[in-house]
CSV table of C-alpha atoms in Angstrom, one decimal:
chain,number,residue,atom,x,y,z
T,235,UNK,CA,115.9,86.0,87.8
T,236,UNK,CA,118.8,84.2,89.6
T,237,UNK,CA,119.5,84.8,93.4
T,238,UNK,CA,122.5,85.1,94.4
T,239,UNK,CA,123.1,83.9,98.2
T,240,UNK,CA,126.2,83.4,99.0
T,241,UNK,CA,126.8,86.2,101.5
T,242,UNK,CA,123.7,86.0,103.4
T,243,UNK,CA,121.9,83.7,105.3
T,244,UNK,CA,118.4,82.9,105.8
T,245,UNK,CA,116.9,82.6,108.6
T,246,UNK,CA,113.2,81.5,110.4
T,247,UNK,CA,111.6,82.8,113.5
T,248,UNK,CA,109.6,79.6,113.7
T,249,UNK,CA,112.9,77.5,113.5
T,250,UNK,CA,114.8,79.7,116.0
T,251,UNK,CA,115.5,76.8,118.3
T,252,UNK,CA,116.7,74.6,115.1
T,253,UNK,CA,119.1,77.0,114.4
T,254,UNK,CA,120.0,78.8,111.3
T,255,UNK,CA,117.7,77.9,108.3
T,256,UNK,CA,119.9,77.1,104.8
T,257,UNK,CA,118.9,79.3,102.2
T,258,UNK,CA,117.9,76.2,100.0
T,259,UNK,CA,115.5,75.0,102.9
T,260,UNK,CA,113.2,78.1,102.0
T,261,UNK,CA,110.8,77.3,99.0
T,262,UNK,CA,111.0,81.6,98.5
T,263,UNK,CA,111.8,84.8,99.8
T,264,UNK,CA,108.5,86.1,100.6
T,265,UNK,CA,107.5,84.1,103.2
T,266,UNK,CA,106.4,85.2,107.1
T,267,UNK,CA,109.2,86.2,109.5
T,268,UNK,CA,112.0,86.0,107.3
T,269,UNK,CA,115.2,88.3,108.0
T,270,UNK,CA,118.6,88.8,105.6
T,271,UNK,CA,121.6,88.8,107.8
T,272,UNK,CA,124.7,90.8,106.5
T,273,UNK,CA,127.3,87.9,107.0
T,274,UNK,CA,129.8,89.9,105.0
T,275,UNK,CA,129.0,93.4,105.2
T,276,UNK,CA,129.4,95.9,102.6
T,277,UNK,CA,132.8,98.0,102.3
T,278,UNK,CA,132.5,101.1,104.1
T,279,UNK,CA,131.7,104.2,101.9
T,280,UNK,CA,132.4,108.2,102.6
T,281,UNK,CA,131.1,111.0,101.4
T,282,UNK,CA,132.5,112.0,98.0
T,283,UNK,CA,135.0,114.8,98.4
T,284,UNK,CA,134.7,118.2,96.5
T,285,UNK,CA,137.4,116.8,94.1
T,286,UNK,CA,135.2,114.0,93.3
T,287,UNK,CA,131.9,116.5,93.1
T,288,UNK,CA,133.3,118.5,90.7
T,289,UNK,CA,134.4,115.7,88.2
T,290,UNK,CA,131.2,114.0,88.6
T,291,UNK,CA,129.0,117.5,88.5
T,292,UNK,CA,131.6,118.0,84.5
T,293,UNK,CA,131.8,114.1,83.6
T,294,UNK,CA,128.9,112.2,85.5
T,295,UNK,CA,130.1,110.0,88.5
T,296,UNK,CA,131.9,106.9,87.5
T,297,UNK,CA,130.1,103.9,86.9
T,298,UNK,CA,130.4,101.3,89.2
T,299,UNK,CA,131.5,97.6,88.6
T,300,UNK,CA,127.8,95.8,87.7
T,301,UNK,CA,126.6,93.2,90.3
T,302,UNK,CA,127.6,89.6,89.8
T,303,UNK,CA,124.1,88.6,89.1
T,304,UNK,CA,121.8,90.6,86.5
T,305,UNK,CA,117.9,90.5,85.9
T,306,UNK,CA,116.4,89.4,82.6
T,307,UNK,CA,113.8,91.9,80.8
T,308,UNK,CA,110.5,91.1,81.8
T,309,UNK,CA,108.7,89.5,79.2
T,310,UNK,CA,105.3,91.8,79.5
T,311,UNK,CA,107.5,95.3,78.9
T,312,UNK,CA,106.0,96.5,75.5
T,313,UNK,CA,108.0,97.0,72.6
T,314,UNK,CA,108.3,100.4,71.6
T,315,UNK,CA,106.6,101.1,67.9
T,316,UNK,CA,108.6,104.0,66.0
T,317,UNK,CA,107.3,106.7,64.2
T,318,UNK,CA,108.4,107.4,60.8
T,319,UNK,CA,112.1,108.7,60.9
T,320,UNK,CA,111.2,112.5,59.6
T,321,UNK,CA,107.6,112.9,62.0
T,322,UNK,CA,109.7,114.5,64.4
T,323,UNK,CA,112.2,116.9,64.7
T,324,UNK,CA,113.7,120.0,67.3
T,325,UNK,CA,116.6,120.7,69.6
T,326,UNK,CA,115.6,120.2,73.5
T,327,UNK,CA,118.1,120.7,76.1
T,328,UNK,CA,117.8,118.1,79.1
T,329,UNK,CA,119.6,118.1,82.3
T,330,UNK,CA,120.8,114.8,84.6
T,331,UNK,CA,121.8,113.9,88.0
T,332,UNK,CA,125.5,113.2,88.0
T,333,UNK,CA,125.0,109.3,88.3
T,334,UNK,CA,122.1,109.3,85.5
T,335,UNK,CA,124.7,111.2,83.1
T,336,UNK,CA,126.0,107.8,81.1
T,337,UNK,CA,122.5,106.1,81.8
T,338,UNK,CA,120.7,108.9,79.8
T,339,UNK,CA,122.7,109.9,77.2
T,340,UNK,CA,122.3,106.1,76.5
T,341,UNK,CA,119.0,106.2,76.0
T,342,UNK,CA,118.9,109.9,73.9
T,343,UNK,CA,121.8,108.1,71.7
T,344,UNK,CA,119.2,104.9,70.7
T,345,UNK,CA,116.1,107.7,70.7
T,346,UNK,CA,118.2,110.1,68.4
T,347,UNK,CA,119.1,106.8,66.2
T,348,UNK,CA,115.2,106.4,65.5
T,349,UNK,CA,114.7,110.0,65.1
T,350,UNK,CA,117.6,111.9,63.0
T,351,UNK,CA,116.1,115.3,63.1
T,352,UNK,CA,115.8,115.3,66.6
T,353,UNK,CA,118.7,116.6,69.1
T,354,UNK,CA,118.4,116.4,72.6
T,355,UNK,CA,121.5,118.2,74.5
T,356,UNK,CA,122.8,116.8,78.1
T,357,UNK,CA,125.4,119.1,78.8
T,358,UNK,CA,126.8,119.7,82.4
T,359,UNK,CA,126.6,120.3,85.0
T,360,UNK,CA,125.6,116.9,86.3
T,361,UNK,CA,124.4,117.6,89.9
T,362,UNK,CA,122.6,115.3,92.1
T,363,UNK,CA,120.1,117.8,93.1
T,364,UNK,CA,118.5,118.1,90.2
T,365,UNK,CA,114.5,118.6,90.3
T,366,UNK,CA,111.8,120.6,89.8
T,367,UNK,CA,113.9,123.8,90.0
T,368,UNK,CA,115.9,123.1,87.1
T,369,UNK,CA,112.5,123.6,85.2
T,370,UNK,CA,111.6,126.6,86.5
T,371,UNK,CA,113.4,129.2,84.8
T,372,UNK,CA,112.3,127.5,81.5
T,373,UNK,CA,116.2,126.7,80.6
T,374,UNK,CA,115.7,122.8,80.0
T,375,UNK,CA,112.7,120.9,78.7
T,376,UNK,CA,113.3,117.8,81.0
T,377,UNK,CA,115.6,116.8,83.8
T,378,UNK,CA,116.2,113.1,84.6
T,379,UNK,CA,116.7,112.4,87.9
T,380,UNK,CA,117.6,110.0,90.4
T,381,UNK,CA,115.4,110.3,93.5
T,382,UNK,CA,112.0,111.5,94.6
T,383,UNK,CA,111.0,115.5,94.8
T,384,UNK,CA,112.2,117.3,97.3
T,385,UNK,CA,108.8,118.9,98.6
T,386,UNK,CA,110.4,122.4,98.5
T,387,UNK,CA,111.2,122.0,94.9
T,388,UNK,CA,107.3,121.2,94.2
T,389,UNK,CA,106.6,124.0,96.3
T,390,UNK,CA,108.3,126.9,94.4
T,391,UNK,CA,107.6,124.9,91.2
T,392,UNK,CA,103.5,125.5,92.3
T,393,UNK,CA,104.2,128.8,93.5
T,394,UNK,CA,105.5,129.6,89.6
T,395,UNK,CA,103.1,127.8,87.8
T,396,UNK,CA,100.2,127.1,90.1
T,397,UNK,CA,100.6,123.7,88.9
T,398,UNK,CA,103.2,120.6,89.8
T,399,UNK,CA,105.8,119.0,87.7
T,400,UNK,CA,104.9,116.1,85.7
T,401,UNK,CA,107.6,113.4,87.2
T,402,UNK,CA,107.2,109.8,85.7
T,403,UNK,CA,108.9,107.0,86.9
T,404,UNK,CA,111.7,105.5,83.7
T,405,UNK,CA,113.8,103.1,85.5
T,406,UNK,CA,114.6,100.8,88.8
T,407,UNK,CA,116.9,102.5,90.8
T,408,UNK,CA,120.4,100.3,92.0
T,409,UNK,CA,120.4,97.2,94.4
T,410,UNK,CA,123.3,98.2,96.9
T,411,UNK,CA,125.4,101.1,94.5
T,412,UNK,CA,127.1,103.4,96.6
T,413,UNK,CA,125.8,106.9,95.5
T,414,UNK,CA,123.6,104.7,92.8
T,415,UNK,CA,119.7,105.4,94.0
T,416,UNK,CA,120.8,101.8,96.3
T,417,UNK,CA,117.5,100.2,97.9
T,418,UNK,CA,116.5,100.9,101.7
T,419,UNK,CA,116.3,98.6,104.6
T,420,UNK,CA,115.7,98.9,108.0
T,421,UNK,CA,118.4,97.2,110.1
T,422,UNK,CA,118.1,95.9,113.6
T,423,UNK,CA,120.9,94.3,115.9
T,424,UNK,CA,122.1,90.9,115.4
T,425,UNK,CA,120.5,90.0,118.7
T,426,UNK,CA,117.3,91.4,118.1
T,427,UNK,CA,114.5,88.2,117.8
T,428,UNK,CA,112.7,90.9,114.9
T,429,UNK,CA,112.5,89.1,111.5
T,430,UNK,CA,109.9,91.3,109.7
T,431,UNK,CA,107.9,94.7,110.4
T,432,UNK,CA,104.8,96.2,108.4
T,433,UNK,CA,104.9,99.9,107.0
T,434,UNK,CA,102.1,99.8,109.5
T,435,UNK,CA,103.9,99.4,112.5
T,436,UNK,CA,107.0,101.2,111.5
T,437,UNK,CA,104.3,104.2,111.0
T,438,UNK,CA,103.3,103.9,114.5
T,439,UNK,CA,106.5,103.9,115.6
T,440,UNK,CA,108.2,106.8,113.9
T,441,UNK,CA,105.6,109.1,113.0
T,442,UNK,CA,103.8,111.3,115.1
T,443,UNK,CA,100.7,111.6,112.9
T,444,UNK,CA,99.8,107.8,112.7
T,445,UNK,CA,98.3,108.2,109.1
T,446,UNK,CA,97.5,104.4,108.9
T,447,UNK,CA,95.9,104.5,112.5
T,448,UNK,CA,96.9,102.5,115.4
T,449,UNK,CA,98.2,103.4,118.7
T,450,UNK,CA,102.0,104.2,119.2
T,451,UNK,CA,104.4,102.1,119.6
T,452,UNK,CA,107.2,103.1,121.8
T,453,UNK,CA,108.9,99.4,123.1
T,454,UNK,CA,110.0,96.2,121.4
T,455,UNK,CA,107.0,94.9,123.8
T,456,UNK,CA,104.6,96.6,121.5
T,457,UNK,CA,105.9,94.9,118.4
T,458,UNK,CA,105.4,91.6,120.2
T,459,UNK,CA,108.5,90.3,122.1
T,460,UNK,CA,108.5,89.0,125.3
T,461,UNK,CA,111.0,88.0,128.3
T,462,UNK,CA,113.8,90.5,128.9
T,463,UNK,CA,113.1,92.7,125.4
T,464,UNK,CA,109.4,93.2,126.5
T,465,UNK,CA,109.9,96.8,128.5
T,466,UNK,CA,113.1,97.8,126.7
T,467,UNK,CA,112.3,101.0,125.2
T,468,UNK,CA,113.2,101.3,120.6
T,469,UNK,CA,115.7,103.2,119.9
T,470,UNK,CA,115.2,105.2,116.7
T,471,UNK,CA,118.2,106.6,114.6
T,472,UNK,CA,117.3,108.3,111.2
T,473,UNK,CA,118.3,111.1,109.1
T,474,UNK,CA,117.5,114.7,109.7
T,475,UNK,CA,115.1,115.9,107.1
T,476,UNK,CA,115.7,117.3,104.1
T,477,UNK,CA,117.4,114.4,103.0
T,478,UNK,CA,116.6,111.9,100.1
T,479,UNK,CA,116.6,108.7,101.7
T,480,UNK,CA,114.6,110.6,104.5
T,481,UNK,CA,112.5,111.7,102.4
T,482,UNK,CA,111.9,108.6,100.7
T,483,UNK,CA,111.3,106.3,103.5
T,484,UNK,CA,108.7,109.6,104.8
T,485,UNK,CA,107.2,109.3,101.2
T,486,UNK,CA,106.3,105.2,101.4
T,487,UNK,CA,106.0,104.6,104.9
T,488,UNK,CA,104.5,108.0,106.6
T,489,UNK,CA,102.6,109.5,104.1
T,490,UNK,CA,99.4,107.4,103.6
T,491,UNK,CA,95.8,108.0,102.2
T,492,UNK,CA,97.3,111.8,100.6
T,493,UNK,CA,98.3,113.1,104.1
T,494,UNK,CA,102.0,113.7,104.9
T,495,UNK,CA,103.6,111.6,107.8
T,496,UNK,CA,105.8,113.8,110.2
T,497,UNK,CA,108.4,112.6,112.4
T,498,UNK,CA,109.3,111.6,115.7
T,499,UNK,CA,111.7,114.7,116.9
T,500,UNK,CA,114.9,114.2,117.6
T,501,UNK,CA,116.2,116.7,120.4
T,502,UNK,CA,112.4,116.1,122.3
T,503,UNK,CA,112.3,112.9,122.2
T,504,UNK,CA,115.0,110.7,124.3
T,505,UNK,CA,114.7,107.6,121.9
T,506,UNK,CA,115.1,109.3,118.5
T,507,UNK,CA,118.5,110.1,117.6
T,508,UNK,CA,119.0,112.2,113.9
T,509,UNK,CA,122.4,112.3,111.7
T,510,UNK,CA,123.3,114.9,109.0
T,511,UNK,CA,124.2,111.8,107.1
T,512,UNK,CA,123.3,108.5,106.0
T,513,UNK,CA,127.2,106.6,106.8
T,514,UNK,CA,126.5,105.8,110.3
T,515,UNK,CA,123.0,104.3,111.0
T,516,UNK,CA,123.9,100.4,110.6
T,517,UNK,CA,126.8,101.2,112.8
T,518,UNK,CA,124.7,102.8,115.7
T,519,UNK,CA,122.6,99.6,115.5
T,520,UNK,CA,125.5,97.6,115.5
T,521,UNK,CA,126.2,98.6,118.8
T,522,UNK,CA,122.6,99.6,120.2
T,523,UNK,CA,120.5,95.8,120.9
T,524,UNK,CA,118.0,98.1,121.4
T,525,UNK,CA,118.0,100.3,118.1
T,526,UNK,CA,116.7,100.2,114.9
T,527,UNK,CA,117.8,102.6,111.2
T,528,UNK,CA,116.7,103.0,107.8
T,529,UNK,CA,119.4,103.1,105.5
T,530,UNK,CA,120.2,102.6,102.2
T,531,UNK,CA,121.7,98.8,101.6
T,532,UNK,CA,125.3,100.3,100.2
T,533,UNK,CA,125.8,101.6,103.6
T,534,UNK,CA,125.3,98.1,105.6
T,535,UNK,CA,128.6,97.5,106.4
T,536,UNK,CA,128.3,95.8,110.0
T,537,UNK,CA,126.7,92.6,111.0
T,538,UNK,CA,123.2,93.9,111.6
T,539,UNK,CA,120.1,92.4,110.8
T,540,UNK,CA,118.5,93.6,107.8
T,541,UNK,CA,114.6,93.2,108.0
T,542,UNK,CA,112.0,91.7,105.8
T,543,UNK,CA,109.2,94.6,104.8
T,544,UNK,CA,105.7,94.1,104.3
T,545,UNK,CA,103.1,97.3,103.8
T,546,UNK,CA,100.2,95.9,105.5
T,547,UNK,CA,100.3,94.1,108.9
T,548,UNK,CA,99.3,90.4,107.2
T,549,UNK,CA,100.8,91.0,103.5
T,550,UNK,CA,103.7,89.3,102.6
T,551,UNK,CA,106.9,90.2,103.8
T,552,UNK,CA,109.9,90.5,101.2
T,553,UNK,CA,113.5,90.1,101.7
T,554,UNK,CA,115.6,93.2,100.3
T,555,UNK,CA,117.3,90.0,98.4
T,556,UNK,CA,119.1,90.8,94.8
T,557,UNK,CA,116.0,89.1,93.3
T,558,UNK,CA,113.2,90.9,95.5
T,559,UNK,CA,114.7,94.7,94.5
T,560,UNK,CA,115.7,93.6,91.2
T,561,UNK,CA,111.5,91.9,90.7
T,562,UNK,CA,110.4,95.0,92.6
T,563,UNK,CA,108.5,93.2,95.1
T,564,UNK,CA,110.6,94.3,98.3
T,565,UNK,CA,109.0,97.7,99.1
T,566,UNK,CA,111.9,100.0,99.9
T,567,UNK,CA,112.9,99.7,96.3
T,568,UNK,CA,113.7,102.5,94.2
T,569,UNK,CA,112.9,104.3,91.4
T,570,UNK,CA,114.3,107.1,88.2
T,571,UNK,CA,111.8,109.7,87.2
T,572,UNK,CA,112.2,112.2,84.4
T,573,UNK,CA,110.6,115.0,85.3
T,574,UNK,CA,109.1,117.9,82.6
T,575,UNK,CA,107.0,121.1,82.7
T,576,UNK,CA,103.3,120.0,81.2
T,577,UNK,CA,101.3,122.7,81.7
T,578,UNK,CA,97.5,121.5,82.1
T,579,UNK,CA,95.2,121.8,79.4
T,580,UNK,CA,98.2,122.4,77.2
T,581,UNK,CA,99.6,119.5,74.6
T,582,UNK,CA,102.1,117.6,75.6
T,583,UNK,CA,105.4,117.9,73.5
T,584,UNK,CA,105.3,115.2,70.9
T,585,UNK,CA,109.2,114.8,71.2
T,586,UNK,CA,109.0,114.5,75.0
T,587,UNK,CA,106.1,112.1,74.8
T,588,UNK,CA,108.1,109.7,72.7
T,589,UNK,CA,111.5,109.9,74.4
T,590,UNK,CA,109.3,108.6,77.7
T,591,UNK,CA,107.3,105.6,75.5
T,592,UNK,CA,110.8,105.0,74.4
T,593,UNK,CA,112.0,104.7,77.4
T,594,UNK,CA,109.7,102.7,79.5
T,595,UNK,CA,109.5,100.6,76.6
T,596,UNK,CA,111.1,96.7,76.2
T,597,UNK,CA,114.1,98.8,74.2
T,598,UNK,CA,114.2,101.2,76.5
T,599,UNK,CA,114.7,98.7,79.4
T,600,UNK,CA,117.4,96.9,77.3
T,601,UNK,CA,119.3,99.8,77.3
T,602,UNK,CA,119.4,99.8,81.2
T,603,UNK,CA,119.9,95.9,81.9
T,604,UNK,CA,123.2,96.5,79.3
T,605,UNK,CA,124.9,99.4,81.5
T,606,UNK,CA,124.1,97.2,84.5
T,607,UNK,CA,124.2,99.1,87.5
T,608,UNK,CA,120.2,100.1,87.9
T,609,UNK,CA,117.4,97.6,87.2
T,610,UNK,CA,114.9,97.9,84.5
T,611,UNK,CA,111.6,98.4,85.1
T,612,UNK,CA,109.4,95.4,85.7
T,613,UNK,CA,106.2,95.1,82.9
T,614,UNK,CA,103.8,96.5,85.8
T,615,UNK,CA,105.8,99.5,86.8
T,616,UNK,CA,106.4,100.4,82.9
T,617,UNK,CA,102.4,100.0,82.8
T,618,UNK,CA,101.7,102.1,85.3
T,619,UNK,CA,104.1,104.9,83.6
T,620,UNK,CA,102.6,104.4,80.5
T,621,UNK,CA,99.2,104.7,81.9
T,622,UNK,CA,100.4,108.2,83.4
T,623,UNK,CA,101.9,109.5,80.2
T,624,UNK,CA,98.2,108.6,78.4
T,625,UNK,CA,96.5,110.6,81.7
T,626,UNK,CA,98.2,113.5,80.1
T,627,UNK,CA,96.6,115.2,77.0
């Protein structure tokens, strides 16, 4: 896995009064109270227009040009063994979020290559809400998409079935790709003397349930500065919920121990401040010393600070560097899931069962480091799939 650090710079709380600390200085990017700086922030991206919908919803959105640097399959993905060419067989229509159209069709193309009697149809529309409703009305056997559940989908999905969805995870999401499942970060001002925060205390500060315990925070005081930032009240801006990346950041950093984290309000409480939309959070920190987003890392296009995450108070912070989303160690990373109907008790479909192996598999992986615009899956994420997939009869 190369780095590449040309457009950011390093630095170190501890050698504050040294200056900036040279990228080359730092034996790795996981160290205590290291922060990325966006030295030359991203190009500002807008919401798609309906023109642009309706292509991608008929065509899949248009892939984007690959990152400059790209991560080598990890050696511990296991190869996928094949069946015998005529074991199986059937027609199975699938659906895909709009960016996942070329990605999956991929992967059916090589599966389909193993198993000539089998035809898997991914027809549009491509929409990026795709989820659990797509399976309810029994029209397609699986549906790959590109984020997380949206709770109400699992809701009316229970309500049909009185069971969930089965949704297993098949592939990294993006690094910074505009529209492209990008990585998460939580961005505070240039200014700000922050270098790293735990899931931990960002609980305590955004949540109003405290699932992982502590008391609230409510000033940069209480996350340990001094001096003039010590009374000056934090400044939250978010996303108004439903929204994927809200959901997402609710999912890793709220949730905890199988309760569900709720928010901070915005509207009753003065330092919380919501958006409909994602495009503006790194600039309302730009100009707030006292503010702090989450947002995904294709929208950071001001100078702002861009965090080091850790989930407990005294793990290891990561970087959201090309190398710590693309190893899957930062932990706002994302992930692909393709979700099915398994109904418990019941078989699992043979067809559907291999398609995921396949997948998840060292071939399966290869097919997503050559398109080049998500990551693969790392050997102990494709594991951890293939240890669900065997949880299922």
């Amino acid at each position: 896995m190369r780095v590449r650090l040309a457009t950011i710079l390093v630095t170190c709380a501890a050698l504050t009064a040294a200056g900036a600390v040279s990228a080359l200085a730092v034996p790795d990017l996981n160290a205590k109270e290291l922060a990325i700086w966006a030295v030359a922030p991203q190009q500002t991206v807008t919401k798609q227009t309906d023109e642009q919908d309706k292509y991608n919803q008929e065509h899949g959105r248009p892939t984007p040009a690959p990152e400059l640097l790209q991560p080598t399959l990890d050696s511990s993905l296991a190869a996928y063994k094949p069946l015998g060419k005529n074991q199986l067989r059937g027609t199975y229509n699938c659906g895909a979020s709009d960016v996942l159209a070329a990605l999956s069709k991929d992967w059916v193309n090589e599966f389909t290559q193993l198993y000539p009697k089998v035809r898997i149809n991914l027809d549009p529309p491509y929409a990026g809400s795709l989820g659990a409703l797509a399976l309810i009305d029994g029209k397609l056997d699986c549906v790959f998409v590109s984020r997380e559940l949206k709770p109400s989908d699992d809701v009316a999905f229970r309500a049909k079935f009185g069971y969930g969805p089965t949704s297993i995870p098949i592939s990294g999401g993006s690094y910074r790709h505009f529209g492209f499942l990008d990585s998460m970060g939580f961005v505070v001002n240039a200014s700000n003397p922050v270098n790293r925060l735990s899931f931990d205390q960002l609980d305590r500060l955004l949540s109003t349930t405290h699932n992982r315990g502590g008391t609230p925070i409510r000033t940069w005081g209480d996350l340990g500065l001094t001096g003039e930032w010590k009374d000056k009240p934090i400044h939250i801006y978010g996303i108004q919920p439903w929204n994927g990346f809200e959901e997402f950041v609710r999912e890793r950093v709220l949730d905890y121990n199988g309760n569900r984290g709720e928010w901070r309000a915005a509207g009753t409480d003065p330092q919380v401040s919501w958006d409909t939309t994602v495009f503006k959070q790194a600039e309302h920190v730009s100009k707030d010393p006292y503010g702090i987003a989450y947002t995904g890392m294709a929208y950071v296009d001001q100078p702002v600070k861009v965090l080091s995450l850790s989930n407990h108070d005294n793990d290891p912070a990561y970087a959201p560097t090309y190398e710590n989303v693309a190893s899957a160690q930062y932990p706002l990373s994302r992930l692909v899931y393709l979700n099915l109907n398994k109904a418990p008790g019941r078989a699992m479909d043979p067809v559907l069962r291999e398609l995921i192996k396949f997948v998840i598999s060292k071939q399966g992986q290869r097919v997503v480091e050559n398109q080049g615009v998500f990551l693969p899956l790392r050997g102990f994420q494709s594991a951890a799939s293939a240890q669900q997939l065997r949880s299922l009869p």
